[in-house]
PDB file of C-alpha atoms and ligand atoms in Angstrom:
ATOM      1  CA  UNK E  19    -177.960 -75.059-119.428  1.00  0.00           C
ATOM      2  CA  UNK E  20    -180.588 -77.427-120.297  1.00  0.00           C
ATOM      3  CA  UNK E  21    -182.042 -74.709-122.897  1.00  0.00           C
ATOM      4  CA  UNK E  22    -178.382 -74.526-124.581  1.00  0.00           C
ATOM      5  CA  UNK E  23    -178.174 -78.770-124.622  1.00  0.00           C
ATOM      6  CA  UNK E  24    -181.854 -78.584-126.282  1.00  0.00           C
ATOM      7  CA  UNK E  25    -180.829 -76.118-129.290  1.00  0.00           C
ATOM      8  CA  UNK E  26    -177.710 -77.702-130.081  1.00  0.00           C
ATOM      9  CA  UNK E  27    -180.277 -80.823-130.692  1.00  0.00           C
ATOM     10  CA  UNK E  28    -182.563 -79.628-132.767  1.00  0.00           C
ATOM     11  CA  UNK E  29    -179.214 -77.483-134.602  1.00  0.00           C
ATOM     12  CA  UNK E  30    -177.919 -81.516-135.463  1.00  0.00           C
ATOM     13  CA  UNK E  31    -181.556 -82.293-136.408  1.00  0.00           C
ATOM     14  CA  UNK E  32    -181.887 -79.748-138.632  1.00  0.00           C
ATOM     15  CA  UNK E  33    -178.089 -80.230-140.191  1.00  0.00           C
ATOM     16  CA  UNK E  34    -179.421 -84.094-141.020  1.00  0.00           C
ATOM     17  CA  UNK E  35    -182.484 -83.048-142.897  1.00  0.00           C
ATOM     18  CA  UNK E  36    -181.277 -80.308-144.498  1.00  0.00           C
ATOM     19  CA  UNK E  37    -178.589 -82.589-146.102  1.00  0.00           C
ATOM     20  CA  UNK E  38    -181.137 -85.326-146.716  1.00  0.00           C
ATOM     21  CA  UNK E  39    -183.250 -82.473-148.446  1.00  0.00           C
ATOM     22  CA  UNK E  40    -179.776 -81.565-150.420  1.00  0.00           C
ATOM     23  CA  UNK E  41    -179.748 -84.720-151.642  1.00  0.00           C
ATOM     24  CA  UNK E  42    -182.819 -85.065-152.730  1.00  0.00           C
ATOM     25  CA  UNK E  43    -184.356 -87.990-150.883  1.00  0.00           C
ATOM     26  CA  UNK E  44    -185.971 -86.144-147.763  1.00  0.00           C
ATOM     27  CA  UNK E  45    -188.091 -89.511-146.213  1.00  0.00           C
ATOM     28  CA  UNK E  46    -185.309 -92.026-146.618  1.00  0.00           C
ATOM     29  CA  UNK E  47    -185.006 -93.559-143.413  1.00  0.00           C
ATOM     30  CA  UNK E  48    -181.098 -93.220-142.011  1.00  0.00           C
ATOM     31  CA  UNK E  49    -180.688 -97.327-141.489  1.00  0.00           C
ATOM     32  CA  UNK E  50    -181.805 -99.014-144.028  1.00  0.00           C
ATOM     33  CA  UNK E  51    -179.915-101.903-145.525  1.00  0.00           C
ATOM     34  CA  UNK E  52    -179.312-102.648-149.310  1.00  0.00           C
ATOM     35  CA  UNK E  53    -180.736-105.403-150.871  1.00  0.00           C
ATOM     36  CA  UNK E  54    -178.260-107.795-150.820  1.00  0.00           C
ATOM     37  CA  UNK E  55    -176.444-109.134-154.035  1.00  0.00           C
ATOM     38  CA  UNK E  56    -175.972-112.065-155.689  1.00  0.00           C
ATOM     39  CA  UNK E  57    -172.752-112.514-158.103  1.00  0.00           C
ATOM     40  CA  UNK E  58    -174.753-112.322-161.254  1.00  0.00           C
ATOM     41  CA  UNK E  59    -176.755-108.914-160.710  1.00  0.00           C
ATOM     42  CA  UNK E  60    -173.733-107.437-162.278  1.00  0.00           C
ATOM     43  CA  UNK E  61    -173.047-109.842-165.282  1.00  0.00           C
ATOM     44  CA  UNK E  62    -174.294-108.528-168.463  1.00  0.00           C
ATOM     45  CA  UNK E  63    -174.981-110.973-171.388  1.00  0.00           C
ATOM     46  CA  UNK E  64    -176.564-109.067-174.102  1.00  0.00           C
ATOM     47  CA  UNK E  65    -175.622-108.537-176.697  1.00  0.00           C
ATOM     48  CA  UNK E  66    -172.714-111.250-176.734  1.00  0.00           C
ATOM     49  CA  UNK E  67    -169.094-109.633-178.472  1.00  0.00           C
ATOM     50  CA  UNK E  68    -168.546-109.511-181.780  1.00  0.00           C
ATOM     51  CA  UNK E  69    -166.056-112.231-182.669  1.00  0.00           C
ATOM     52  CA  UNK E  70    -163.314-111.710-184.739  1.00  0.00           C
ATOM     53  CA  UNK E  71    -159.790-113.620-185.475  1.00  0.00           C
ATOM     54  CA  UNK E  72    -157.348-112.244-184.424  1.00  0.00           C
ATOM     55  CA  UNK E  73    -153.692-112.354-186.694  1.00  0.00           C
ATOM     56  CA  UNK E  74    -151.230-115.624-186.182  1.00  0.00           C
ATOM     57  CA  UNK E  75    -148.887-112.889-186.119  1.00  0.00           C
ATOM     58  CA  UNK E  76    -148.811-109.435-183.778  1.00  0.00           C
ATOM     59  CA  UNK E  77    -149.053-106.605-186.206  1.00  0.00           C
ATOM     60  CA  UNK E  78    -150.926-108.332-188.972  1.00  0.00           C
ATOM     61  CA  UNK E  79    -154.084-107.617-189.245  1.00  0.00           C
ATOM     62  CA  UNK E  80    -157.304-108.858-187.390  1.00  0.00           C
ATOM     63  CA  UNK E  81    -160.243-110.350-189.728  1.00  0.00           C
ATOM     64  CA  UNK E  82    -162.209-107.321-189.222  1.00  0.00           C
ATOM     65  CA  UNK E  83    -159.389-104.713-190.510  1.00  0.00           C
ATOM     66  CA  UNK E  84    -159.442-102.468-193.384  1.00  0.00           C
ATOM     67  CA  UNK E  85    -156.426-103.496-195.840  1.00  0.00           C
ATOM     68  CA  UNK E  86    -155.257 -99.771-196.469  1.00  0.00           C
ATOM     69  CA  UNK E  87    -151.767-101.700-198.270  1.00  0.00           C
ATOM     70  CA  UNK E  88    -150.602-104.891-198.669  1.00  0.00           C
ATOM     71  CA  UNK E  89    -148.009-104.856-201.052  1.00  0.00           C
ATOM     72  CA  UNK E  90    -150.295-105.120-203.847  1.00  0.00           C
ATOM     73  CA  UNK E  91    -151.138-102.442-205.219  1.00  0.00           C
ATOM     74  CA  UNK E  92    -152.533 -98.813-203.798  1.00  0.00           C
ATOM     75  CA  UNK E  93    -156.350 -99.255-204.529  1.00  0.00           C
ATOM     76  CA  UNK E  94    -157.344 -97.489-201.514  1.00  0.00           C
ATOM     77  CA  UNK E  95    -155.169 -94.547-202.079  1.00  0.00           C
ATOM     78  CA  UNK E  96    -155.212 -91.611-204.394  1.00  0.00           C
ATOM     79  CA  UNK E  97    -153.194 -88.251-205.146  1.00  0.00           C
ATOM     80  CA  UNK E  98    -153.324 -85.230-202.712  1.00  0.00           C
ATOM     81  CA  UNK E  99    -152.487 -83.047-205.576  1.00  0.00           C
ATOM     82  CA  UNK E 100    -155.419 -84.226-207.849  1.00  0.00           C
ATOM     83  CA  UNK E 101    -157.872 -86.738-205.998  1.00  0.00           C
ATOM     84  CA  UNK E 102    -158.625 -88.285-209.506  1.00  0.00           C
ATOM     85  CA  UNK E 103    -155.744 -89.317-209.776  1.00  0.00           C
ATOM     86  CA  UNK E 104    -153.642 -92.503-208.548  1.00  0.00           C
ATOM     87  CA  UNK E 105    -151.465 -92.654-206.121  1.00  0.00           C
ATOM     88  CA  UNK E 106    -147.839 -91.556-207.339  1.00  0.00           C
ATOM     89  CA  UNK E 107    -146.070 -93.657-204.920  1.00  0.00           C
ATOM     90  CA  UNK E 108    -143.449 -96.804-206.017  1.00  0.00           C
ATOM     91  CA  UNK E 109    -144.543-100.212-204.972  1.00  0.00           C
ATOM     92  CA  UNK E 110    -141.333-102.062-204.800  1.00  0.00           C
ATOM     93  CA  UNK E 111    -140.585-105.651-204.418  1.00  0.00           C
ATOM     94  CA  UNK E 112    -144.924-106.274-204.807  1.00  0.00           C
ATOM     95  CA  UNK E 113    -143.924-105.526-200.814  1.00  0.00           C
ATOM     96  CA  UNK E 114    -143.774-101.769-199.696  1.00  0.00           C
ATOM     97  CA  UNK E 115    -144.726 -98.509-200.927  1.00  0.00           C
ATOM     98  CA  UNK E 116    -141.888 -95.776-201.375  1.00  0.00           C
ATOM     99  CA  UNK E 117    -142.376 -92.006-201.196  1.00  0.00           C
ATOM    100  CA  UNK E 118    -142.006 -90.756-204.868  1.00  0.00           C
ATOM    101  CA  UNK E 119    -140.515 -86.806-203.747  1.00  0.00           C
ATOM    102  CA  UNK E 120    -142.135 -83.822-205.322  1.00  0.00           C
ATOM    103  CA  UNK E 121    -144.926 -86.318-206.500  1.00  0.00           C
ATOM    104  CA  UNK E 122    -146.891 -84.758-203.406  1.00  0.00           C
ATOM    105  CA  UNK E 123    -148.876 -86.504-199.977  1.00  0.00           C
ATOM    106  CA  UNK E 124    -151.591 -89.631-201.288  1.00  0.00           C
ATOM    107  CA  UNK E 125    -154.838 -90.258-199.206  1.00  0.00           C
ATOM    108  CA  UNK E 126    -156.761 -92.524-198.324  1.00  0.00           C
ATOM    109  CA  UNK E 127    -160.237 -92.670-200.355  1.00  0.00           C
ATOM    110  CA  UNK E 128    -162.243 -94.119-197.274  1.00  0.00           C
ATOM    111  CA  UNK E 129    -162.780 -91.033-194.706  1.00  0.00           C
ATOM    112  CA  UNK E 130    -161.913 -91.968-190.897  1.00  0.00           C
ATOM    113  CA  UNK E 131    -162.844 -90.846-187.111  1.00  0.00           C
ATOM    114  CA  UNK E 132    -162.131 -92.815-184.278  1.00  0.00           C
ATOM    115  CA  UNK E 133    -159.897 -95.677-184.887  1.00  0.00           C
ATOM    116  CA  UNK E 134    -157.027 -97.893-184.582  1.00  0.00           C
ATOM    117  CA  UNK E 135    -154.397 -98.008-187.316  1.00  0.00           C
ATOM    118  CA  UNK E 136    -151.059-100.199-187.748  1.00  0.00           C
ATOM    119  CA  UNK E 137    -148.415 -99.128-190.375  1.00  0.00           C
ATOM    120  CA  UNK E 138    -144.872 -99.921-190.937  1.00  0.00           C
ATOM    121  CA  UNK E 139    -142.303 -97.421-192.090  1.00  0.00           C
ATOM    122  CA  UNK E 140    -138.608 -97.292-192.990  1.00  0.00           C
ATOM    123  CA  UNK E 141    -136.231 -94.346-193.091  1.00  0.00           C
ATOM    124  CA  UNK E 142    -134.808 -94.420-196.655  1.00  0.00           C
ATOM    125  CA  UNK E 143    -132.207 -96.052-197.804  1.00  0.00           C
ATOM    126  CA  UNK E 144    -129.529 -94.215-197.768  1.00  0.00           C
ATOM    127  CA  UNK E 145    -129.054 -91.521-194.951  1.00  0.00           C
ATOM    128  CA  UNK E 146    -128.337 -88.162-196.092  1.00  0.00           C
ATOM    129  CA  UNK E 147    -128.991 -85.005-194.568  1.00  0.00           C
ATOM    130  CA  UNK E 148    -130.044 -84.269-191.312  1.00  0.00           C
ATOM    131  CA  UNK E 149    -132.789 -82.641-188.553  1.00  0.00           C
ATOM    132  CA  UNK E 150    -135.932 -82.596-189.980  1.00  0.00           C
ATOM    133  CA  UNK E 151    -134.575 -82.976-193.380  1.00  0.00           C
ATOM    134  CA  UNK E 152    -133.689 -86.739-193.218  1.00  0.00           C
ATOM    135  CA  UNK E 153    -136.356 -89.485-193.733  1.00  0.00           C
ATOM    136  CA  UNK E 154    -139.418 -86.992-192.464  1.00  0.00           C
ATOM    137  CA  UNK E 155    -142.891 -88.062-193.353  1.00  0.00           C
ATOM    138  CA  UNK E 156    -146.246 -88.120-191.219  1.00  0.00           C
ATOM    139  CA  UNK E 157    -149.207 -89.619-190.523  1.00  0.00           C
ATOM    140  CA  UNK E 158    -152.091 -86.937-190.858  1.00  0.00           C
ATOM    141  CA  UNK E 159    -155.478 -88.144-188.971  1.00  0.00           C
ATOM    142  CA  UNK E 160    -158.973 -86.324-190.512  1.00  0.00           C
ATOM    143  CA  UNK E 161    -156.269 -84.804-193.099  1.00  0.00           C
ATOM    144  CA  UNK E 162    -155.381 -81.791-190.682  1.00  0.00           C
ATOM    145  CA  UNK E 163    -153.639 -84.068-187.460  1.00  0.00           C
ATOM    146  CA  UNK E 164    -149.967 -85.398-187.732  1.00  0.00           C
ATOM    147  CA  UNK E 165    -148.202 -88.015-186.357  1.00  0.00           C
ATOM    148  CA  UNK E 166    -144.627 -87.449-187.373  1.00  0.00           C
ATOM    149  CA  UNK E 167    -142.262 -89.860-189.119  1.00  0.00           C
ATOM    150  CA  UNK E 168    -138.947 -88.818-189.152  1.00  0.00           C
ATOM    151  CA  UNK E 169    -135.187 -90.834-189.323  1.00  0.00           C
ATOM    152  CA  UNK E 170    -134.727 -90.177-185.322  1.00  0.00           C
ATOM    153  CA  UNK E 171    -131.818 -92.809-185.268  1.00  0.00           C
ATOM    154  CA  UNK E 172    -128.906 -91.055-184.191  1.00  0.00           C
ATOM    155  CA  UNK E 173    -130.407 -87.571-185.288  1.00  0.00           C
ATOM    156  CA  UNK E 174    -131.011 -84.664-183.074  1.00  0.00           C
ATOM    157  CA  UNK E 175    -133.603 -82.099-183.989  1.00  0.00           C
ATOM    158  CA  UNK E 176    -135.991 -80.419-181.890  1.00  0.00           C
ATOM    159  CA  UNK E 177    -137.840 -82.556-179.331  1.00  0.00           C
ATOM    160  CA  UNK E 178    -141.646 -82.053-180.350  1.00  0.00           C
ATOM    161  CA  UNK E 179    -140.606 -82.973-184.197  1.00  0.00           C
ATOM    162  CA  UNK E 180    -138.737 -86.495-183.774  1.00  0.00           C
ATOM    163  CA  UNK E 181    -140.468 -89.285-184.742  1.00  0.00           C
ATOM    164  CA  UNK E 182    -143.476 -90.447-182.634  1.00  0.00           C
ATOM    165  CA  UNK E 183    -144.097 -86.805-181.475  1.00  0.00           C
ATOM    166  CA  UNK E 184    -147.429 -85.347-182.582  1.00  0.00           C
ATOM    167  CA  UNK E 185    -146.027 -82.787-184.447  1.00  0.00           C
ATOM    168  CA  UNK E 186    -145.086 -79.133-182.590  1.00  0.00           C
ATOM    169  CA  UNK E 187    -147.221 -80.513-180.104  1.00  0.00           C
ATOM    170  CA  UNK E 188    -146.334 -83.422-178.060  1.00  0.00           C
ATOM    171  CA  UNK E 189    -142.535 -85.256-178.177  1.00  0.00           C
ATOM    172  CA  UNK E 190    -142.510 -89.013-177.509  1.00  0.00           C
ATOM    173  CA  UNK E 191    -141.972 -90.431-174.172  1.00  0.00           C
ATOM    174  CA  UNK E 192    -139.145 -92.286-175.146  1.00  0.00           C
ATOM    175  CA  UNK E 193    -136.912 -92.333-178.624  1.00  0.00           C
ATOM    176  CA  UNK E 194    -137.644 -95.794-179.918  1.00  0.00           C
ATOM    177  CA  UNK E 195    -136.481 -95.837-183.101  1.00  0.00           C
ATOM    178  CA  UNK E 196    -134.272 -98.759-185.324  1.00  0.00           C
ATOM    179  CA  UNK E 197    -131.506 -98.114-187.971  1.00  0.00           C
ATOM    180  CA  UNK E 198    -132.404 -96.883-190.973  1.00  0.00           C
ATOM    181  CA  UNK E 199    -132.326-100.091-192.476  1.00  0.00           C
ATOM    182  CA  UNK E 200    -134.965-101.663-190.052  1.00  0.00           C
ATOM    183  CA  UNK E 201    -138.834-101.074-190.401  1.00  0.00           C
ATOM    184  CA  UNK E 202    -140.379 -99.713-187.164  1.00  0.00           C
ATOM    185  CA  UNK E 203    -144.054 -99.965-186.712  1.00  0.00           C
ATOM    186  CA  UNK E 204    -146.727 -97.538-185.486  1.00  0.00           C
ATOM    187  CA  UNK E 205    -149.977 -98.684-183.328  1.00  0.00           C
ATOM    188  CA  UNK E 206    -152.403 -96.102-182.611  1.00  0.00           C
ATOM    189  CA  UNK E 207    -155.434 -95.583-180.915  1.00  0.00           C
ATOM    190  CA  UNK E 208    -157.056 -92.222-182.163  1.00  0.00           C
ATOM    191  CA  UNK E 209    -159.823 -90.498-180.821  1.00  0.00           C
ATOM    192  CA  UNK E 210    -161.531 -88.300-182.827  1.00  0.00           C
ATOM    193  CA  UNK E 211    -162.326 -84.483-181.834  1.00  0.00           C
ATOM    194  CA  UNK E 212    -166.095 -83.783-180.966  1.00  0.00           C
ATOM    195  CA  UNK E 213    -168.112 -80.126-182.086  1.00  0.00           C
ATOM    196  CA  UNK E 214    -170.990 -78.531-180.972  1.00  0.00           C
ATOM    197  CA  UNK E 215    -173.837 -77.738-182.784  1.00  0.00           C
ATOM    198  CA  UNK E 216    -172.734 -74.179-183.471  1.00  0.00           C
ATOM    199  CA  UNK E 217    -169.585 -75.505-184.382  1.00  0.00           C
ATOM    200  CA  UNK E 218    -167.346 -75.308-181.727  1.00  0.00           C
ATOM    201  CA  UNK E 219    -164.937 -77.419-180.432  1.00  0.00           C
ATOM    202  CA  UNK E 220    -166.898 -79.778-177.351  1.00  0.00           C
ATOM    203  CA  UNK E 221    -164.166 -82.068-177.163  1.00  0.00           C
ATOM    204  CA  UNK E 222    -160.293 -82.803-178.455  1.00  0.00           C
ATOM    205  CA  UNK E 223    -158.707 -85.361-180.165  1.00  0.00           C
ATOM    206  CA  UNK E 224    -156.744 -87.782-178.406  1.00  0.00           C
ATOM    207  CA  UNK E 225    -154.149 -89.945-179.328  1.00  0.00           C
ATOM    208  CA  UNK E 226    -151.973 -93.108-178.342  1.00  0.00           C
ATOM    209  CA  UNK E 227    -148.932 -94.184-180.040  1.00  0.00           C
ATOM    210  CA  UNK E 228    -146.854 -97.469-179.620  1.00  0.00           C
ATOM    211  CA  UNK E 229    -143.607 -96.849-181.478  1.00  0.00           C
ATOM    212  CA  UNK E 230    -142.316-100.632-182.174  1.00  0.00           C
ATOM    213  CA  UNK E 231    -144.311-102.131-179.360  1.00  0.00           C
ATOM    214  CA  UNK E 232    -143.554 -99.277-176.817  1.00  0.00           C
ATOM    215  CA  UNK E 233    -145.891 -96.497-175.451  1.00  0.00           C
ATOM    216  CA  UNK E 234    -144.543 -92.693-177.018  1.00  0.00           C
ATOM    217  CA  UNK E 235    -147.761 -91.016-176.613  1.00  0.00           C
ATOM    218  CA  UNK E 236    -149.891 -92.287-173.780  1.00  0.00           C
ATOM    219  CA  UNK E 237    -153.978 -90.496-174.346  1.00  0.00           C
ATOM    220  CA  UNK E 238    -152.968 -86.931-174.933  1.00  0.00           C
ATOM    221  CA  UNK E 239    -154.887 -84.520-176.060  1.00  0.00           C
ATOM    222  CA  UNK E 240    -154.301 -83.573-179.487  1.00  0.00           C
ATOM    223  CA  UNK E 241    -154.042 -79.318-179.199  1.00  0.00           C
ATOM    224  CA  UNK E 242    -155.339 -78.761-182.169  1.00  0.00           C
ATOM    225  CA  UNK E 243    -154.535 -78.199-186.329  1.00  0.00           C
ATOM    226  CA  UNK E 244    -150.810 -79.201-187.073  1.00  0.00           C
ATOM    227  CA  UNK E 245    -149.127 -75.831-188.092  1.00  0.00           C
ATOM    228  CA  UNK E 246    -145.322 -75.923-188.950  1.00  0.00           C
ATOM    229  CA  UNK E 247    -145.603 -71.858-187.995  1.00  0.00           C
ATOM    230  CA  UNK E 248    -147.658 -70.676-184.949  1.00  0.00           C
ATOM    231  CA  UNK E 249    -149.330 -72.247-182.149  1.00  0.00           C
ATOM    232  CA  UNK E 250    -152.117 -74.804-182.764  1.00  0.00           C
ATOM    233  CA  UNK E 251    -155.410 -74.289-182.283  1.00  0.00           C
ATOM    234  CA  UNK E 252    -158.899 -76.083-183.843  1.00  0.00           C
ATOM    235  CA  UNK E 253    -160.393 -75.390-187.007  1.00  0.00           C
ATOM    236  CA  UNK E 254    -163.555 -75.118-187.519  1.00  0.00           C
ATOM    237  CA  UNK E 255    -166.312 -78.707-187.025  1.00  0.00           C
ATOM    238  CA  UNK E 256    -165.272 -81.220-189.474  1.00  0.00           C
ATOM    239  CA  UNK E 257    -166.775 -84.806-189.530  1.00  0.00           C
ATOM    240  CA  UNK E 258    -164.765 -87.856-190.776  1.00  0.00           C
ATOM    241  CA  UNK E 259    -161.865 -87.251-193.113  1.00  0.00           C
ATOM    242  CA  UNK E 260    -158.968 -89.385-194.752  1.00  0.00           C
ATOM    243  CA  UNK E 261    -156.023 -90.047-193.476  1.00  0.00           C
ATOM    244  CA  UNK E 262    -153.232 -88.646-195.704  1.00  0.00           C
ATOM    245  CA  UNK E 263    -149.273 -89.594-195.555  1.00  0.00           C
ATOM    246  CA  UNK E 264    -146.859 -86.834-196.002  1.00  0.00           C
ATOM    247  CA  UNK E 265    -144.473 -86.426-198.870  1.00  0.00           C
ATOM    248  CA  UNK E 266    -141.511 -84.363-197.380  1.00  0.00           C
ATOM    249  CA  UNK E 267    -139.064 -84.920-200.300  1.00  0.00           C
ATOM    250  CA  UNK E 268    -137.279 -88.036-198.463  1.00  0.00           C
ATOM    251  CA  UNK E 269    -137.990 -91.739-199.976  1.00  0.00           C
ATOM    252  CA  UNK E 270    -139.333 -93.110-196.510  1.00  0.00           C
ATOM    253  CA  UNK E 271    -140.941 -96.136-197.146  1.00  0.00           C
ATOM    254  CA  UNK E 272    -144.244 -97.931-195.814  1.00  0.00           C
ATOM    255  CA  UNK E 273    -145.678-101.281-195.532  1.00  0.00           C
ATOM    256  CA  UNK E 274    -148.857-103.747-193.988  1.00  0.00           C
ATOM    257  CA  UNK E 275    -151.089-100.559-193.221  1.00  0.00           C
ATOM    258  CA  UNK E 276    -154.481-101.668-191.949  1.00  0.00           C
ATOM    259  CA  UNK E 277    -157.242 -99.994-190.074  1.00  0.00           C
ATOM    260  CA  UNK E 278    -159.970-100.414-187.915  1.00  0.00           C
ATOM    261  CA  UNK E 279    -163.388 -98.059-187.227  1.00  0.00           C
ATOM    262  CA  UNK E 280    -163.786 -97.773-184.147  1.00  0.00           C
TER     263      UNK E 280
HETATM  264 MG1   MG F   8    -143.524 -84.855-191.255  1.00  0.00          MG
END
């Protein structure tokens, strides 16, 4: 009896250092206390935040923005059909930008990864036709990446191509969109996707959308090149690209577009 009492002993012994030894610190004795702390061991000081000013009003744009449009004019925008080119789009009213159809997408000059971006839109005008074929345009992050705009005010189409859906990829949580006579804005948070050396993916893009102040994508990851045919999957490592808006043959318009690098 007292030889079985005596192995199942040194059997706990040898359990205890052989998960000290698994954790690598085989001589730490098994009471020891920690140091105790004081409040300001875990206060960090250096460097202090950037300070910035933030806008008088929510959705106008912080001091440290990039002024993508302003009503002014489209300076930071040129042509997807011929990138010498200006941007084909009508500035009405020296206070939003209107899609000009068949004039194809415009781009921004500046090339983008992670950031945050605020734009306005508006479904045209007048409403005619319907689905997909009434007020769609997009937001395309890196050039290959959409965000869709669409007229989703009283207008049924498939669920993953309404507006505030990444397109064919992810619907919106919600359907928060105004009248077609209303602007709506979009907030986003965008995370660019990362690549190995070799060039393969490492990680995805995320994204988070506020659709007129309310969440419609919440961090999801972005699955990969928006196809309108086929499932999506990543192309090839890219770096920093523009960010291009879609011309889908409606007159959906845009205003106050800014951006920030993140
Ligand atoms: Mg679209």
């Amino acid at each position: 009896m007292k030889s079985i009492t005596f192995s199942c002993c040194l059997f706990i012994i040898g359990s205890t250092t052989t998960h000290c030894l698994a954790q690598g610190y085989p001589n730490t004795p098994p009471e020891v206390s920690p140091m105790p702390m004081k409040p300001e061991m875990t206060e960090v000081w250096e460097p202090e935040v950037k300070v910035i000013s933030a806008a008088k009003k929510l959705g106008d744009a912080p001091s440290d923005a990039i002024i993508l449009f302003d009503g002014k004019n489209l300076d930071q925008w040129v042509s997807q059909k011929d990138v010498t080119q200006p941007a084909p789009w009508k500035i009405i009213d020296k206070d939003y930008l209107e899609v000009a159809p068949q004039s194809g997408g415009i781009q921004t000059k500046m090339q983008f990864g992670d950031c945050q971006l605020h734009i306005e839109f508006s479904a045209p005008d007048v409403v005619d036709n319907q689905g997909q074929g009434r007020g769609n345009s997009g937001i395309f992050f890196q050039n290959r990446y959409e965000l869709q705009i669409l007229d989703s005010y009283n207008n049924r189409t498939y669920r993953n191509g309404q507006a505030g859906s990444i397109y064919k990829d992810h619907a919106p949580l919600v359907n928060a969109m105004r009248g077609p006579l209303e602007w709506n804005s979009f907030d986003v948070i965008y995370t660019a996707p990362r690549f190995k050396a070799d060039g393969r993916l490492d990680s995805p893009a995320r994204i988070t959308v506020l659709h007129n102040g309310v969440v419609v994508q919440n961090n999801v990851t972005i699955n990969g090149l928006t196809l309108y045919t086929g499932l999506h999957t990543y192309p090839s490592s890219h770096g920093e690209d523009v960010i291009s808006l879609q011309d889908h043959g409606n007159k959906t318009q845009f205003r106050n577009i800014w951006i920030r690098r993140l």
